Tab-separated table of C-alpha atoms in Angstrom:
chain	number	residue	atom	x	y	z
P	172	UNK	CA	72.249	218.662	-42.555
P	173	UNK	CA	71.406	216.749	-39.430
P	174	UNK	CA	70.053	219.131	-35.963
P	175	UNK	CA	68.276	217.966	-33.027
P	176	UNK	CA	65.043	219.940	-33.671
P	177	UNK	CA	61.561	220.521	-32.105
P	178	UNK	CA	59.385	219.895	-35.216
P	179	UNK	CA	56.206	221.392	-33.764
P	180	UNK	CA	54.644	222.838	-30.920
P	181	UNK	CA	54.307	219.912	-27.819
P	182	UNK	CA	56.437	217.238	-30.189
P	183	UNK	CA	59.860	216.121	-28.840
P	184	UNK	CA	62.836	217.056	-29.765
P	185	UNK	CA	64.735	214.972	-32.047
P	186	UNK	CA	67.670	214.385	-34.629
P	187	UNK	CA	66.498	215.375	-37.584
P	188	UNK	CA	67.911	216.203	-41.382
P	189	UNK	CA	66.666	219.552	-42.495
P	190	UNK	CA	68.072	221.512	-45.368
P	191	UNK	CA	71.015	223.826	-44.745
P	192	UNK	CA	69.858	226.850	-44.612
P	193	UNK	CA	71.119	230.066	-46.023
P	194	UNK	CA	72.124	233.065	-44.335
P	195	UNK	CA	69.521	236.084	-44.447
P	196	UNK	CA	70.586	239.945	-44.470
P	197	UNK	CA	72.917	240.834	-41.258
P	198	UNK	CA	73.908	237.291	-40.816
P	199	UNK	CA	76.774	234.206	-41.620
P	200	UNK	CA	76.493	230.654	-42.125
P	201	UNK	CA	78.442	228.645	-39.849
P	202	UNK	CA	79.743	225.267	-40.422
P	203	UNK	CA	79.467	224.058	-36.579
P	204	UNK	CA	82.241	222.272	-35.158
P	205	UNK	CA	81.421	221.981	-32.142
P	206	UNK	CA	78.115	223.099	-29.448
P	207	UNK	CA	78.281	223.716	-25.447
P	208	UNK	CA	75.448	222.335	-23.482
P	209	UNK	CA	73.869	224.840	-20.936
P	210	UNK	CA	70.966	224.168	-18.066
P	211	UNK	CA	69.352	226.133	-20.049
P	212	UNK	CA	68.708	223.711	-22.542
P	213	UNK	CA	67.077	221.386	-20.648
P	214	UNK	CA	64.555	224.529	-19.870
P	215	UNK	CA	63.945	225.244	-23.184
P	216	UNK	CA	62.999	222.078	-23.897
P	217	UNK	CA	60.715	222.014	-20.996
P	218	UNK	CA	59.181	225.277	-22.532
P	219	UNK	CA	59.788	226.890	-19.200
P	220	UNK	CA	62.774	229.236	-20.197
P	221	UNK	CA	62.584	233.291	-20.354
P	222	UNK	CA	63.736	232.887	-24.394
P	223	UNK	CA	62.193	229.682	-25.252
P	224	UNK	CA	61.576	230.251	-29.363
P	225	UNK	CA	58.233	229.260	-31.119
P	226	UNK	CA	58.502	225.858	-32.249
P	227	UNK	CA	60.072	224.795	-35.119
P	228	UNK	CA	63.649	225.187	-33.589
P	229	UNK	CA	67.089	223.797	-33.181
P	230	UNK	CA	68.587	223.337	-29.929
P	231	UNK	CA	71.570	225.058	-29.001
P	232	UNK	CA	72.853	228.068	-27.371
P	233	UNK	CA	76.174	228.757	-28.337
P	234	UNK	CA	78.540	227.293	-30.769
P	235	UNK	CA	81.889	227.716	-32.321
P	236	UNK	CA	82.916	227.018	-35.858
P	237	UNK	CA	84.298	228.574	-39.280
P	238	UNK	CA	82.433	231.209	-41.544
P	239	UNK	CA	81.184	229.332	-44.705
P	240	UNK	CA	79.396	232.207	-46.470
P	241	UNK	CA	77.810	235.583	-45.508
P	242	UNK	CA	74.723	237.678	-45.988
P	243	UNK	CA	73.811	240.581	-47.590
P	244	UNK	CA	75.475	243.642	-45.504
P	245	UNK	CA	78.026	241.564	-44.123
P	246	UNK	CA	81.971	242.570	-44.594
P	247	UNK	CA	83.049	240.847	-41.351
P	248	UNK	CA	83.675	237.976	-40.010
P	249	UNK	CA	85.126	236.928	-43.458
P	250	UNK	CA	84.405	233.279	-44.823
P	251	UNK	CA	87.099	231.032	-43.606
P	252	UNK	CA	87.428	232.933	-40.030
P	253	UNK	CA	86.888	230.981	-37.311
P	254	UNK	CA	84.293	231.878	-34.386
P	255	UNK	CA	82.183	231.878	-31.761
P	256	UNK	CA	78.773	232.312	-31.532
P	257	UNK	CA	76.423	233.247	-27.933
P	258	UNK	CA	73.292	231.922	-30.693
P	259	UNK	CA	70.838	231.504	-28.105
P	260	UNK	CA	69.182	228.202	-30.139
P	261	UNK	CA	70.873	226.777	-33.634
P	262	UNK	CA	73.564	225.408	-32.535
P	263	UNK	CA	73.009	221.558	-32.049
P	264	UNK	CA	73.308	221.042	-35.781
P	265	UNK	CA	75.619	220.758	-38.732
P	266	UNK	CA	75.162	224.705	-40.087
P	267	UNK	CA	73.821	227.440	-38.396
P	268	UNK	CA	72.812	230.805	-39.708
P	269	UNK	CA	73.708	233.559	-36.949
P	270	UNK	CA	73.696	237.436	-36.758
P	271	UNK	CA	77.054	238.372	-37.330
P	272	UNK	CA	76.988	240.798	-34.867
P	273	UNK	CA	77.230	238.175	-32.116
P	274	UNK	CA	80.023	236.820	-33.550
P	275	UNK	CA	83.660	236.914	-31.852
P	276	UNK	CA	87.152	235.753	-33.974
P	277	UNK	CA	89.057	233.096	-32.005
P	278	UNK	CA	92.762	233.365	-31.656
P	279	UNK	CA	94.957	230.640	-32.539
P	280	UNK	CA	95.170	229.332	-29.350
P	281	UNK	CA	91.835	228.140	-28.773
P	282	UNK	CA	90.387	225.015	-30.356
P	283	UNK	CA	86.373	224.896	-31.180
P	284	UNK	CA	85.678	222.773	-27.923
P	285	UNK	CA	87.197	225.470	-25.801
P	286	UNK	CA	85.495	227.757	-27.479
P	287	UNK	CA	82.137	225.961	-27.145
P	288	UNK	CA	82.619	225.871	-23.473
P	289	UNK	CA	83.733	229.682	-23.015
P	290	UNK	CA	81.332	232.142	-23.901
P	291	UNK	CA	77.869	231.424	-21.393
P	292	UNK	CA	80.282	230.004	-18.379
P	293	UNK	CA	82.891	232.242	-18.250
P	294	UNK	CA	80.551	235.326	-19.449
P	295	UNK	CA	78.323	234.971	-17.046
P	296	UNK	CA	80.526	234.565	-14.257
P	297	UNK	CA	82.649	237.125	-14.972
P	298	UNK	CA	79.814	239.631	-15.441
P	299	UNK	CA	78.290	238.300	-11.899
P	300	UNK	CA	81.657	239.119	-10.061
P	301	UNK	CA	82.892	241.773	-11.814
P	302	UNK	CA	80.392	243.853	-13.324
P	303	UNK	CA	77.648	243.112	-10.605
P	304	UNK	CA	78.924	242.579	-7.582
P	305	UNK	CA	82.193	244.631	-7.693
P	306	UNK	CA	84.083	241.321	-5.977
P	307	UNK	CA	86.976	242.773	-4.697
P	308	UNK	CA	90.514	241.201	-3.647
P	309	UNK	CA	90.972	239.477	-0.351
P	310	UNK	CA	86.656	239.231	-0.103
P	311	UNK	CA	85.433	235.603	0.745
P	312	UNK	CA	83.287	234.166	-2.044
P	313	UNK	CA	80.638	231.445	-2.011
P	314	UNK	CA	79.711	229.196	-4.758
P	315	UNK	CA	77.437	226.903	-4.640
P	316	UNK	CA	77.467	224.322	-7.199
P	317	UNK	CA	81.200	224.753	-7.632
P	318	UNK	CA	81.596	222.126	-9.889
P	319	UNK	CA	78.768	222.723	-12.547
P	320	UNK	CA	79.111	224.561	-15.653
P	321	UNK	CA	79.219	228.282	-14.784
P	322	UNK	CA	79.763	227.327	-11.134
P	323	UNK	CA	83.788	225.810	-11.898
P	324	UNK	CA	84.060	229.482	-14.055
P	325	UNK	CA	83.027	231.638	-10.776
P	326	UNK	CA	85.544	229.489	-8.556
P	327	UNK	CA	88.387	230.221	-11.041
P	328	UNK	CA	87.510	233.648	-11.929
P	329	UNK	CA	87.263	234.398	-8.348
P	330	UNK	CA	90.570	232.997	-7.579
P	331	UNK	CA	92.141	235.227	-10.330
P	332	UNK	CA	90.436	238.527	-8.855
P	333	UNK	CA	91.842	237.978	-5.708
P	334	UNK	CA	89.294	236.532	-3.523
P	335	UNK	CA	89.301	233.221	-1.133
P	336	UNK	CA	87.385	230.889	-2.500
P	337	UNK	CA	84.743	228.641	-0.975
P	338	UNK	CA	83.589	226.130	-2.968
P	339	UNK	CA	80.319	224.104	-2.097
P	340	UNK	CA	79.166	220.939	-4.709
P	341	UNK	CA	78.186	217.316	-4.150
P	342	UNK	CA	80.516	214.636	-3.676
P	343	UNK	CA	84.346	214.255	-2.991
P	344	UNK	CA	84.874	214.074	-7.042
P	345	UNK	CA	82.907	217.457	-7.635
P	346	UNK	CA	85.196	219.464	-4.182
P	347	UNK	CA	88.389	218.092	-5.991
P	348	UNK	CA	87.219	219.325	-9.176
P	349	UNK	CA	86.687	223.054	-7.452
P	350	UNK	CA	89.822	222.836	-5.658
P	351	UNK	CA	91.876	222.106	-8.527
P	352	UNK	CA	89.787	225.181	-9.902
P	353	UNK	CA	91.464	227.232	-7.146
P	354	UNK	CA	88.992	226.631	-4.130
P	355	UNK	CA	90.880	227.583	-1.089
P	356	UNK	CA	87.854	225.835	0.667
P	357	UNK	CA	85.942	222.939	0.616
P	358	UNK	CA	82.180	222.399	1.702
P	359	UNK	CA	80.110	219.338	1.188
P	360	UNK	CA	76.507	220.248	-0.239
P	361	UNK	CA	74.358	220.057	3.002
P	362	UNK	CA	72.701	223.180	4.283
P	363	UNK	CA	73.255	222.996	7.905
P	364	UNK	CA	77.258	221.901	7.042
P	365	UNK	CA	77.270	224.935	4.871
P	366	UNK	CA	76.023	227.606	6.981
P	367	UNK	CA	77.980	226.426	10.132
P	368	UNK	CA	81.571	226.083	8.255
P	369	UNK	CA	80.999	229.168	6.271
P	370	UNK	CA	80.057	231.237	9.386
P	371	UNK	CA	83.157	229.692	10.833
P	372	UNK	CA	85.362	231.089	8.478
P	373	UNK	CA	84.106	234.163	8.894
P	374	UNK	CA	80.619	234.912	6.598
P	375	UNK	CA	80.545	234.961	3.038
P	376	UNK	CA	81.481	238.971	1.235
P	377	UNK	CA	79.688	237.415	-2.448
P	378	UNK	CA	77.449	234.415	-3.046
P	379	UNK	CA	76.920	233.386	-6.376
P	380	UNK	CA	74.075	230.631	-6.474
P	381	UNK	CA	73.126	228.481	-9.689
P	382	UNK	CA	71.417	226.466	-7.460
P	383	UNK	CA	68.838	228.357	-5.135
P	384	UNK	CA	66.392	226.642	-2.755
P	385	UNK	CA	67.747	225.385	0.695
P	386	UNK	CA	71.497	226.104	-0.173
P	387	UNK	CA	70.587	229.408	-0.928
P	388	UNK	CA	68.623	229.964	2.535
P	389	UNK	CA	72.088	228.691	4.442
P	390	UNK	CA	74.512	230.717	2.063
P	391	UNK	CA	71.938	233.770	2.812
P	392	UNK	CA	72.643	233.111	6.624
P	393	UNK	CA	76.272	232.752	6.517
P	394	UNK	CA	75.989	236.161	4.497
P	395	UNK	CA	78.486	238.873	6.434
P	396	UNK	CA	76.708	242.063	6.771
P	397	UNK	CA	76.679	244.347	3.179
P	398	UNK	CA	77.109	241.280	1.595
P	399	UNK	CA	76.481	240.809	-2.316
P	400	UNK	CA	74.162	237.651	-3.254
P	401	UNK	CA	74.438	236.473	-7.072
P	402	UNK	CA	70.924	234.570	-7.498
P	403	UNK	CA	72.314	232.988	-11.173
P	404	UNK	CA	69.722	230.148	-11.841
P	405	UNK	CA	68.139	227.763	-10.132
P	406	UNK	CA	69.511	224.185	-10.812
P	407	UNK	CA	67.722	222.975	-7.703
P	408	UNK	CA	64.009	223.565	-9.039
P	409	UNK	CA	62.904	225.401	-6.228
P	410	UNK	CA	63.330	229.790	-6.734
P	411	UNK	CA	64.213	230.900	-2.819
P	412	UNK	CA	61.957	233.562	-1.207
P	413	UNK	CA	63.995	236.189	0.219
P	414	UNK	CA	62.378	237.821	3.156
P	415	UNK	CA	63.247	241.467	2.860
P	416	UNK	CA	63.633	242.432	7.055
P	417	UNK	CA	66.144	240.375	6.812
P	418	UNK	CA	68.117	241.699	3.779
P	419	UNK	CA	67.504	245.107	6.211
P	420	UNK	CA	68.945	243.857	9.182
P	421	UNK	CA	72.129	243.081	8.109
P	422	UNK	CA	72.255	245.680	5.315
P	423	UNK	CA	72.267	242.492	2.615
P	424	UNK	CA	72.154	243.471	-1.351
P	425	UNK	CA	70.689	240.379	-3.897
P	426	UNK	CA	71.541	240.950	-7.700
P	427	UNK	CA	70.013	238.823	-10.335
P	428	UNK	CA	72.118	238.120	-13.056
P	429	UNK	CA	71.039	237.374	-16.482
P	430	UNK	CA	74.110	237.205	-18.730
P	431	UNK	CA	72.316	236.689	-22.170
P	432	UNK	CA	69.753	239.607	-20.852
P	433	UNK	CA	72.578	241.966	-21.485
P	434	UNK	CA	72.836	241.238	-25.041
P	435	UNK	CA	69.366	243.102	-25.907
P	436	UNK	CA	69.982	246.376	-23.387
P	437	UNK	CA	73.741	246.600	-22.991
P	438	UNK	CA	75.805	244.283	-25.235
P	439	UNK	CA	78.926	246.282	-24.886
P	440	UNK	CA	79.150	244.663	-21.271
P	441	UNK	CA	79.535	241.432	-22.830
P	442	UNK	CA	81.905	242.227	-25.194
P	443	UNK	CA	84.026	243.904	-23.057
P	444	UNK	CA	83.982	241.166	-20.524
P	445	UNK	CA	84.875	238.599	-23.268
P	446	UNK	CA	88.013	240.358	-24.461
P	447	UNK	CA	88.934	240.485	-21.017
P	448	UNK	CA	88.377	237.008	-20.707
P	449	UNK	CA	89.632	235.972	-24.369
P	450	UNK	CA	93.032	238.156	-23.014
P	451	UNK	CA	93.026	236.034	-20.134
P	452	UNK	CA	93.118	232.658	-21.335
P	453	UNK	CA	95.914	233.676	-23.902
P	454	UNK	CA	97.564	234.745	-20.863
P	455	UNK	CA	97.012	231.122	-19.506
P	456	UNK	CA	95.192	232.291	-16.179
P	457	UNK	CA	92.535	230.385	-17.114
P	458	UNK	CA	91.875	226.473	-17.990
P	459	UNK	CA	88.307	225.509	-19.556
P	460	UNK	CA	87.379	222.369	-17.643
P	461	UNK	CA	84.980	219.938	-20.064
P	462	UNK	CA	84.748	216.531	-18.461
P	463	UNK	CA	82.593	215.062	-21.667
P	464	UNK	CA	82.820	215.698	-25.453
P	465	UNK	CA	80.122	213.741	-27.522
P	466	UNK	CA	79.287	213.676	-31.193
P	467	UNK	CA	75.677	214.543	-31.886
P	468	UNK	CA	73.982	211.616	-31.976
P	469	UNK	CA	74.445	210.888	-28.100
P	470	UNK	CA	73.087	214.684	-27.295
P	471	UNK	CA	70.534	213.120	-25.306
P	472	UNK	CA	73.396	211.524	-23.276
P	473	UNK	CA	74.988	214.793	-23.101
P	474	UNK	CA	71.313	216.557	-21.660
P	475	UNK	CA	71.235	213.494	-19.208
P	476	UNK	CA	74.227	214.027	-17.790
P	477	UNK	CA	73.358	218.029	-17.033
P	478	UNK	CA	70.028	216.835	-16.187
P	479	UNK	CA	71.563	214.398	-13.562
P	480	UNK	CA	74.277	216.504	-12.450
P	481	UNK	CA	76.631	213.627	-13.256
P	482	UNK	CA	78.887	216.017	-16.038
P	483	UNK	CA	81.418	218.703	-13.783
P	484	UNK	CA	82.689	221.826	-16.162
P	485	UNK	CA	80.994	221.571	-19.602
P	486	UNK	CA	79.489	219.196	-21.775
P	487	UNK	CA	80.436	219.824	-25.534
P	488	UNK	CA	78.654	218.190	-28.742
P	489	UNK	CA	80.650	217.808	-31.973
P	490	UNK	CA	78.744	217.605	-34.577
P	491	UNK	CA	81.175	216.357	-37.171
């Protein structure tokens, strides 16, 4: 089967034939069809993320495909049911060998692209707003880089909880993006814009950041007092110092949120918040946005375009 693989410790990652492998006690083999992209990614590769495997390993964090065979102890997902898979790395390739644990049936409705795109985005944001910060109807909430992968989800989620949206990316095409997301509110990416036009409107209830550095000190001064801030990565390279008088003065809470965290100390939060969310886009309330589908020899296209914030929604590989 072909992967995009790190052979060895300090070599680069590359596209690669390796033999399928076969799935071990507790786990399925999945015949990929198709693998979202995540920031994260691009961190792994640069060794620097919080789950970054030993070398050798395939790229990939979650996937969706059909059961091909399963491993001793297995009676579900049958072979021939169609899933998706939060993997954490595996899924850039043609097979993947998964706990099947981690593994969710798809309905009918949703194709394998969708499905690529759901789980990390739409997980994570609905665990920031829902589980974290308790957003509540008719609260204002911020997100910064509105048109990004998990930053599109937050904007739509927040919509459908009730809340007005302000949405805060780069560029004309990126605002149109969140407002056809459900953005009641439209803020060009400058700090000093930000902070002024959000304290205009009243202060900011919620903040959920992928961004952090200097957009994260203006959404932190626009904050209304008992506000909520959602630090959720750090797309900007530069982690915000948060000066603690000040989270005092105006009575100010900051949450980190670390969806995949949740699968090692409390996975029923995920699961629970992905039926929701599975309910909710059979329902139609929600629309997966993926501006650019690629087969998987152009995944270094794919990481380029994350890498250069040029992509809005998700990037999807197919490897078939």
């Amino acid at each position: 089967m072909r992967a995009y693989h790190v052979a060895a410790p300090g070599a680069r990652a590359a596209l690669q034939t390796l033999p399928r492998p076969e799935p071990a006690a507790g786990e399925i083999l999945v015949r990929i069809k198709a693998c979202g992209l995540n920031f994260a990614d691009l961190l792994m590769l640069d060794g620097t993320y919080q789950e970054t495997p030993e070398p050798p390993f395939t790229l990939g964090m979650e996937v969706a495909g059909t059961v091909e065979a399963a491993g001793p102890g297995v009676t579900a997902p049958a072979p021939g049911t169609r899933v998706a898979v939060f993997c954490g790395h595996g899924g850039l390739a043609e097979y993947g060998c998964f706990p099947a644990a981690r593994a969710v049936a798809l309905p009918d409705a949703m194709d394998a692209v969708t499905a690529a795109a759901f789980q990390v985005a739409y997980g994570t944001s609905h665990v920031a707003l829902a589980h974290r910060a308790r957003l509540a109807p008719g609260e204002r909430l911020l997100v910064l880089g509105a048109a990004g992968g998990v930053g599109l989800t937050a904007v739509e989620i927040g919509r459908a909880m009730g809340a007005e949206v302000i949405a805060c990316a780069r560029g004309a095409e990126k605002l149109e993006v969140a407002r056809r997301a459900g953005a009641h509110h439209l803020i060009p990416a400058d700090p000093e814009r930000l902070r002024a036009e959000v304290r205009a409107l009243g202060g900011a209830d919620v903040v959920y950041d992928p961004v952090g550095g200097a957009l994260f000190e203006a959404a932190f001064r626009a904050c209304r007092p008992e506000a909520r801030l959602l630090p959720i990565g750090f797309a900007s390279g530069e982690v915000p110092r948060i000066k603690a008088n000040h989270l005092l003065v105006k009575n100010l809470t900051v949450m980190g949120v670390y969806w995949g965290g949740y699968m090692a100390f409390r996975p029923e939060v995920v699961r629970e918040s992905l039926a929701e969310l599975m309910r909710w886009h059979g329902e139609g309330r929600l629309a997966p946005h993926v501006s650019h589908v690629l087969p998987l020899d152009r995944v270094e296209e794919g990481l380029a375009l994350l890498r250069e914030r040029r992509s809005t929604g998700k990037v999807v590989i197919r490897p078939d």
